[in-house]
Coordinates of C-alpha atoms in Angstrom, one line a residue:
M28 CA 182.6 82.1 48.4
Q29 CA 179.1 82.3 47.6
A30 CA 176.8 82.2 50.5
L31 CA 172.8 83.0 51.7
L32 CA 171.5 83.8 55.0
Q33 CA 168.2 83.0 55.9
C34 CA 167.0 83.6 59.6
L35 CA 163.0 82.5 60.4
S36 CA 161.1 82.3 62.9
H37 CA 158.8 79.0 63.0
T38 CA 156.1 77.5 65.0
P39 CA 154.6 74.4 65.8
L40 CA 150.8 75.8 65.6
K41 CA 150.8 76.6 62.0
G42 CA 147.4 75.3 60.7
Y43 CA 146.7 74.3 63.9
F44 CA 145.4 77.6 65.7
D45 CA 146.2 80.2 63.2
P46 CA 145.7 84.2 63.1
E47 CA 143.2 86.0 60.7
A48 CA 143.6 84.6 56.6
A49 CA 145.2 87.8 55.6
V50 CA 147.9 87.3 58.2
V51 CA 148.7 83.1 57.4
Q52 CA 148.4 84.7 53.3
E53 CA 150.9 87.1 54.4
V54 CA 153.4 84.7 55.7
A55 CA 153.0 82.3 53.5
G56 CA 153.8 84.9 50.8
M57 CA 156.8 86.0 52.6
V58 CA 158.1 82.4 53.1
A59 CA 157.6 81.7 49.2
N60 CA 160.0 84.3 48.4
L61 CA 162.5 83.3 50.5
R62 CA 162.0 79.3 49.2
G63 CA 162.1 81.4 45.6
E64 CA 165.9 82.7 46.4
V65 CA 167.1 79.2 47.8
E66 CA 166.1 77.8 44.6
A67 CA 167.2 80.0 42.7
F68 CA 170.8 80.6 44.9
D69 CA 170.8 76.5 44.6
P70 CA 173.1 75.8 47.6
E71 CA 176.0 73.0 47.9
V72 CA 175.3 72.7 51.1
I73 CA 173.2 73.9 54.1
Y74 CA 174.1 74.3 57.4
V75 CA 171.2 74.5 59.8
F76 CA 171.5 75.9 63.3
W77 CA 168.0 74.6 65.0
P78 CA 166.7 74.2 68.9
D79 CA 165.2 71.4 69.8
H80 CA 162.0 71.3 72.0
L81 CA 162.9 68.1 74.2
N82 CA 161.7 65.6 71.5
G83 CA 165.6 64.8 70.5
F84 CA 167.4 65.8 73.0
F85 CA 166.7 65.2 77.0
L86 CA 168.0 65.8 80.3
D87 CA 169.9 62.1 80.6
T88 CA 172.3 64.6 78.3
M89 CA 172.1 67.5 77.4
P90 CA 174.5 69.4 75.2
Q91 CA 174.9 73.1 74.1
F92 CA 176.2 72.4 70.7
C93 CA 175.7 68.6 68.9
I94 CA 176.7 68.4 65.2
G95 CA 174.7 65.2 63.4
M96 CA 176.8 62.9 61.2
A97 CA 173.4 61.4 60.2
A98 CA 169.7 62.7 61.3
E99 CA 165.8 62.1 61.1
S100 CA 163.0 63.9 61.4
V101 CA 161.1 62.8 64.3
G102 CA 157.8 64.3 62.0
D103 CA 156.0 65.9 64.9
Y104 CA 153.0 68.8 64.1
Q105 CA 152.8 69.0 60.4
T106 CA 156.6 68.1 59.7
S107 CA 157.5 65.1 57.7
A108 CA 159.3 62.0 59.3
G109 CA 162.4 60.6 57.6
P110 CA 166.0 60.7 57.1
L111 CA 167.9 64.3 56.1
N112 CA 170.4 64.2 53.7
V113 CA 173.3 64.7 56.0
P114 CA 177.2 64.4 53.9
R115 CA 178.6 62.4 56.8
K116 CA 182.3 63.2 56.2
L117 CA 181.6 67.2 55.6
A118 CA 179.4 66.7 58.5
E119 CA 182.6 64.7 60.4
A120 CA 185.3 67.7 58.7
C121 CA 183.0 70.7 60.5
A122 CA 183.1 69.2 63.9
N123 CA 186.5 68.4 63.6
A124 CA 186.9 72.1 62.7
V125 CA 184.6 73.8 65.6
V126 CA 186.7 71.4 68.3
D127 CA 189.6 72.8 66.4
A128 CA 188.3 76.2 67.2
D129 CA 188.7 75.4 71.4
L130 CA 184.5 74.8 71.2
D131 CA 183.4 72.2 73.7
L132 CA 181.0 70.0 70.8
A133 CA 179.0 67.4 70.8
F134 CA 178.0 65.3 67.6
S135 CA 176.0 62.4 66.8
Y136 CA 175.4 59.6 64.4
R137 CA 171.7 59.0 65.3
M138 CA 170.3 62.7 65.9
Q139 CA 166.9 63.0 65.9
V140 CA 165.0 66.5 65.3
D141 CA 161.5 68.2 65.1
H142 CA 160.0 70.9 63.8
G143 CA 162.7 73.3 64.8
C144 CA 164.9 71.8 62.3
A145 CA 162.4 70.1 59.7
Q146 CA 160.3 73.5 59.1
P147 CA 162.4 75.5 58.1
L148 CA 164.2 72.6 55.7
E149 CA 161.0 72.3 54.0
E150 CA 159.6 75.5 53.9
L151 CA 162.7 76.7 52.0
T152 CA 163.7 74.1 50.0
G153 CA 160.7 72.3 49.9
A154 CA 161.4 68.9 51.1
L155 CA 163.0 67.6 53.6
A156 CA 165.8 66.0 52.2
R157 CA 166.5 68.3 49.0
Y158 CA 169.8 69.7 49.6
P159 CA 172.7 68.3 51.5
V160 CA 172.6 69.6 54.7
V161 CA 174.6 69.7 58.4
P162 CA 172.2 70.1 61.4
I163 CA 173.9 72.0 64.3
F164 CA 172.0 72.2 67.8
I165 CA 171.7 74.7 69.8
N166 CA 170.6 74.0 73.3
S167 CA 167.9 76.8 73.7
V168 CA 165.2 74.9 76.3
A169 CA 166.9 73.7 78.9
P170 CA 169.1 75.6 81.3
P171 CA 171.5 76.1 82.0
V172 CA 172.0 77.6 78.6
V173 CA 175.1 79.0 76.7
K174 CA 175.5 83.0 76.3
M175 CA 175.3 84.9 73.1
R176 CA 178.9 84.9 72.5
R177 CA 179.3 81.4 72.5
A178 CA 176.8 80.9 70.0
R179 CA 178.7 83.8 68.0
L180 CA 181.9 81.4 68.2
L181 CA 180.1 78.9 67.4
G182 CA 178.7 80.4 64.2
E183 CA 182.0 82.3 63.3
A184 CA 183.8 78.5 63.7
V185 CA 181.4 77.1 60.9
G186 CA 181.3 80.4 58.6
R187 CA 185.3 79.6 58.5
F188 CA 184.8 76.0 57.6
A189 CA 182.5 76.9 54.8
R190 CA 184.7 79.4 53.8
E191 CA 187.6 76.5 53.5
R192 CA 185.1 74.4 51.6
G193 CA 184.2 77.0 49.0
Q194 CA 181.2 75.3 48.6
R195 CA 177.8 77.6 47.7
A196 CA 176.4 78.0 51.5
L197 CA 172.9 78.6 53.1
F198 CA 173.0 79.3 56.4
I199 CA 169.6 79.0 58.4
G200 CA 168.9 80.1 62.0
S201 CA 165.7 78.6 62.9
G202 CA 164.1 80.5 66.2
G203 CA 163.2 83.2 68.2
L204 CA 162.3 85.4 68.7
S205 CA 160.4 86.3 71.9
H206 CA 158.1 83.4 73.0
N207 CA 157.3 81.6 75.9
P208 CA 155.4 78.2 75.1
P209 CA 154.7 75.6 77.2
V210 CA 157.8 73.9 77.7
P211 CA 158.1 72.0 81.3
Q212 CA 161.4 72.5 83.3
M213 CA 163.1 70.4 85.6
A214 CA 163.4 73.5 88.7
T215 CA 159.5 73.6 88.5
A216 CA 158.6 70.1 87.5
T217 CA 157.1 67.8 90.4
D218 CA 155.1 65.1 88.5
P219 CA 157.1 61.8 88.4
A220 CA 155.6 60.9 84.8
V221 CA 156.9 64.8 83.3
I222 CA 160.0 64.5 84.9
E223 CA 160.6 61.2 83.5
R224 CA 160.0 62.9 79.7
L225 CA 161.7 65.2 80.4
I226 CA 164.8 63.0 81.0
D227 CA 164.0 60.3 78.4
N228 CA 161.0 60.8 75.7
R229 CA 162.5 59.4 72.9
N230 CA 159.6 58.0 70.4
P231 CA 157.0 58.7 72.5
S232 CA 153.6 56.7 71.0
K233 CA 151.2 58.7 68.8
E234 CA 148.7 59.4 71.7
A235 CA 151.8 60.9 73.7
R236 CA 152.4 63.0 71.0
D237 CA 148.7 64.0 70.2
A238 CA 148.5 65.3 73.4
R239 CA 151.5 67.1 73.8
Q240 CA 150.2 68.9 70.9
A241 CA 146.7 69.3 72.5
R242 CA 147.9 70.8 75.3
T243 CA 150.5 72.8 72.9
I244 CA 147.5 74.2 71.3
A245 CA 145.3 74.9 74.4
A246 CA 148.1 76.9 75.8
A247 CA 147.6 79.2 72.2
E248 CA 143.9 79.6 72.7
A249 CA 144.7 81.1 76.2
F250 CA 147.6 83.0 75.2
T251 CA 145.6 84.6 72.5
A252 CA 142.3 85.4 74.7
G253 CA 144.8 87.0 77.3
T254 CA 143.8 84.2 79.9
S255 CA 147.5 82.8 80.2
T256 CA 150.5 83.4 82.6
L257 CA 152.9 82.4 80.0
H258 CA 155.2 85.5 79.1
P259 CA 154.1 88.0 76.4
L260 CA 155.8 88.8 73.1
N261 CA 158.0 91.4 73.5
A262 CA 157.8 93.6 69.6
E263 CA 160.6 96.0 71.0
W264 CA 163.4 93.5 72.3
D265 CA 162.9 91.2 68.8
R266 CA 163.4 94.3 66.3
R267 CA 166.5 95.0 68.3
I268 CA 168.0 91.9 68.7
M269 CA 167.3 91.8 64.5
A270 CA 168.6 95.4 64.2
Q271 CA 171.7 94.0 65.7
L272 CA 172.3 91.3 64.0
A273 CA 171.7 93.3 61.0
A274 CA 174.6 95.6 61.8
R275 CA 176.7 92.9 62.8
D276 CA 176.9 95.0 66.6
W277 CA 178.6 91.8 68.0
A278 CA 179.5 94.1 71.1
A279 CA 175.9 94.2 72.2
I280 CA 175.3 90.8 70.9
D281 CA 177.9 89.8 73.6
A282 CA 176.7 91.7 75.9
Y283 CA 173.5 90.1 76.5
R284 CA 172.8 88.5 80.2
N285 CA 170.6 84.7 80.2
A286 CA 168.9 86.0 82.9
D287 CA 168.0 89.8 80.8
I288 CA 166.5 88.0 78.0
T289 CA 164.0 85.4 79.7
A290 CA 163.1 88.1 81.5
A291 CA 162.6 90.3 78.6
A292 CA 161.6 87.9 75.9
G293 CA 160.4 85.1 77.5
G294 CA 162.4 81.4 77.9
S295 CA 162.1 80.2 74.5
A296 CA 163.5 83.4 73.0
H297 CA 167.0 82.1 73.6
E298 CA 166.2 80.0 70.0
A299 CA 167.9 83.5 69.1
K300 CA 170.9 81.8 69.5
T301 CA 170.7 80.2 66.0
W302 CA 169.8 83.7 64.7
V303 CA 173.4 84.8 66.4
A304 CA 175.3 81.6 65.2
A305 CA 173.6 81.7 61.4
V306 CA 174.9 85.4 60.9
A307 CA 178.3 84.8 62.9
A308 CA 178.9 82.2 60.6
M309 CA 177.4 83.5 57.5
D310 CA 180.0 86.8 58.0
A311 CA 183.1 84.4 58.7
A312 CA 182.5 83.1 55.1
C313 CA 182.2 85.8 53.6
A314 CA 184.9 88.1 55.5
G315 CA 182.3 90.8 56.1
A316 CA 181.7 91.1 52.1
W317 CA 178.1 91.1 52.7
Q318 CA 174.4 92.7 53.6
A319 CA 171.9 91.4 56.1
E320 CA 168.3 92.6 55.4
E321 CA 165.4 92.4 57.8
R322 CA 163.0 90.9 55.9
Y323 CA 159.8 90.6 58.4
Y324 CA 158.5 91.2 61.5
R325 CA 154.9 90.9 63.0
E326 CA 153.9 89.6 66.7
I327 CA 151.3 86.7 66.7
P328 CA 150.0 85.6 69.6
E329 CA 148.1 82.3 67.7
W330 CA 151.8 81.2 67.0
I331 CA 153.2 82.3 70.6
A332 CA 155.9 83.9 68.6
G333 CA 157.0 87.5 67.9
F334 CA 157.5 86.3 63.9
G335 CA 160.5 87.4 61.5
A336 CA 162.8 87.3 58.6
L337 CA 166.4 88.2 58.4
T338 CA 168.7 87.7 55.1
G339 CA 171.5 88.4 53.5
R340 CA 173.6 87.3 50.8
S341 CA 177.6 87.5 49.7
D342 CA 178.5 90.2 47.5

């Protein structure tokens, strides 16, 4: 089958606290190239593996994996609000295939997605709903989280399903790499208001969303100034996992321990599991007949991110 892979870091800080203009232009040029490749490929369906940031999924019920049968963007930061173009019957069939592969899966007919899903869709396709899309959530910020191996198995199940359907498919992995933004955790939260937001903060007021945005910007300013306690970026870790994914070294990927990921690359580095799932989906869809390419990497402290891109196309 014809398939395209694009794994890309995201950040809510674009346009709010940017690095020097040359770096912004460099990233924009890279993203524009990827978007041009998507337009030339003209996918019939997109499978996007994405992490939420406690904007659509909360601790009242936190699944590890969830497929959206319908989805709407909350419009946080500079992403658009509104519905995604989710083909319901296709998403339902994909969910059935994943469950048939012995993977526990949640599903939603009212999924809310944040910038972790909306930003790559808009940047890589030009619009939130330009193409049919199956959104696949992977819990990456609310421990306990699944192991890398489970993300791989999820991706393989989706890839096999896509291969059986035979449509031109774009697989997107959105997240990572090393970073540790100020996401509150239930294990350390003491303020009752913060705890309540972790449990259920759906559809917050504009004032509440603006306050969260201001806290994120302030954290980025402190991180860049070197006055933050946030976990540092780890280019060595980022480049290693990118190389392992490009080589499809599944033994090395499966060997990652969650505690080691957090210690080496920060609590939100678990978002790299979206890349693992997307690469595994591509590999299964193409039966290994494709080549991966590392397209970009730079540490960008202003965006609190090891920022990278990895792509591939079927032979």
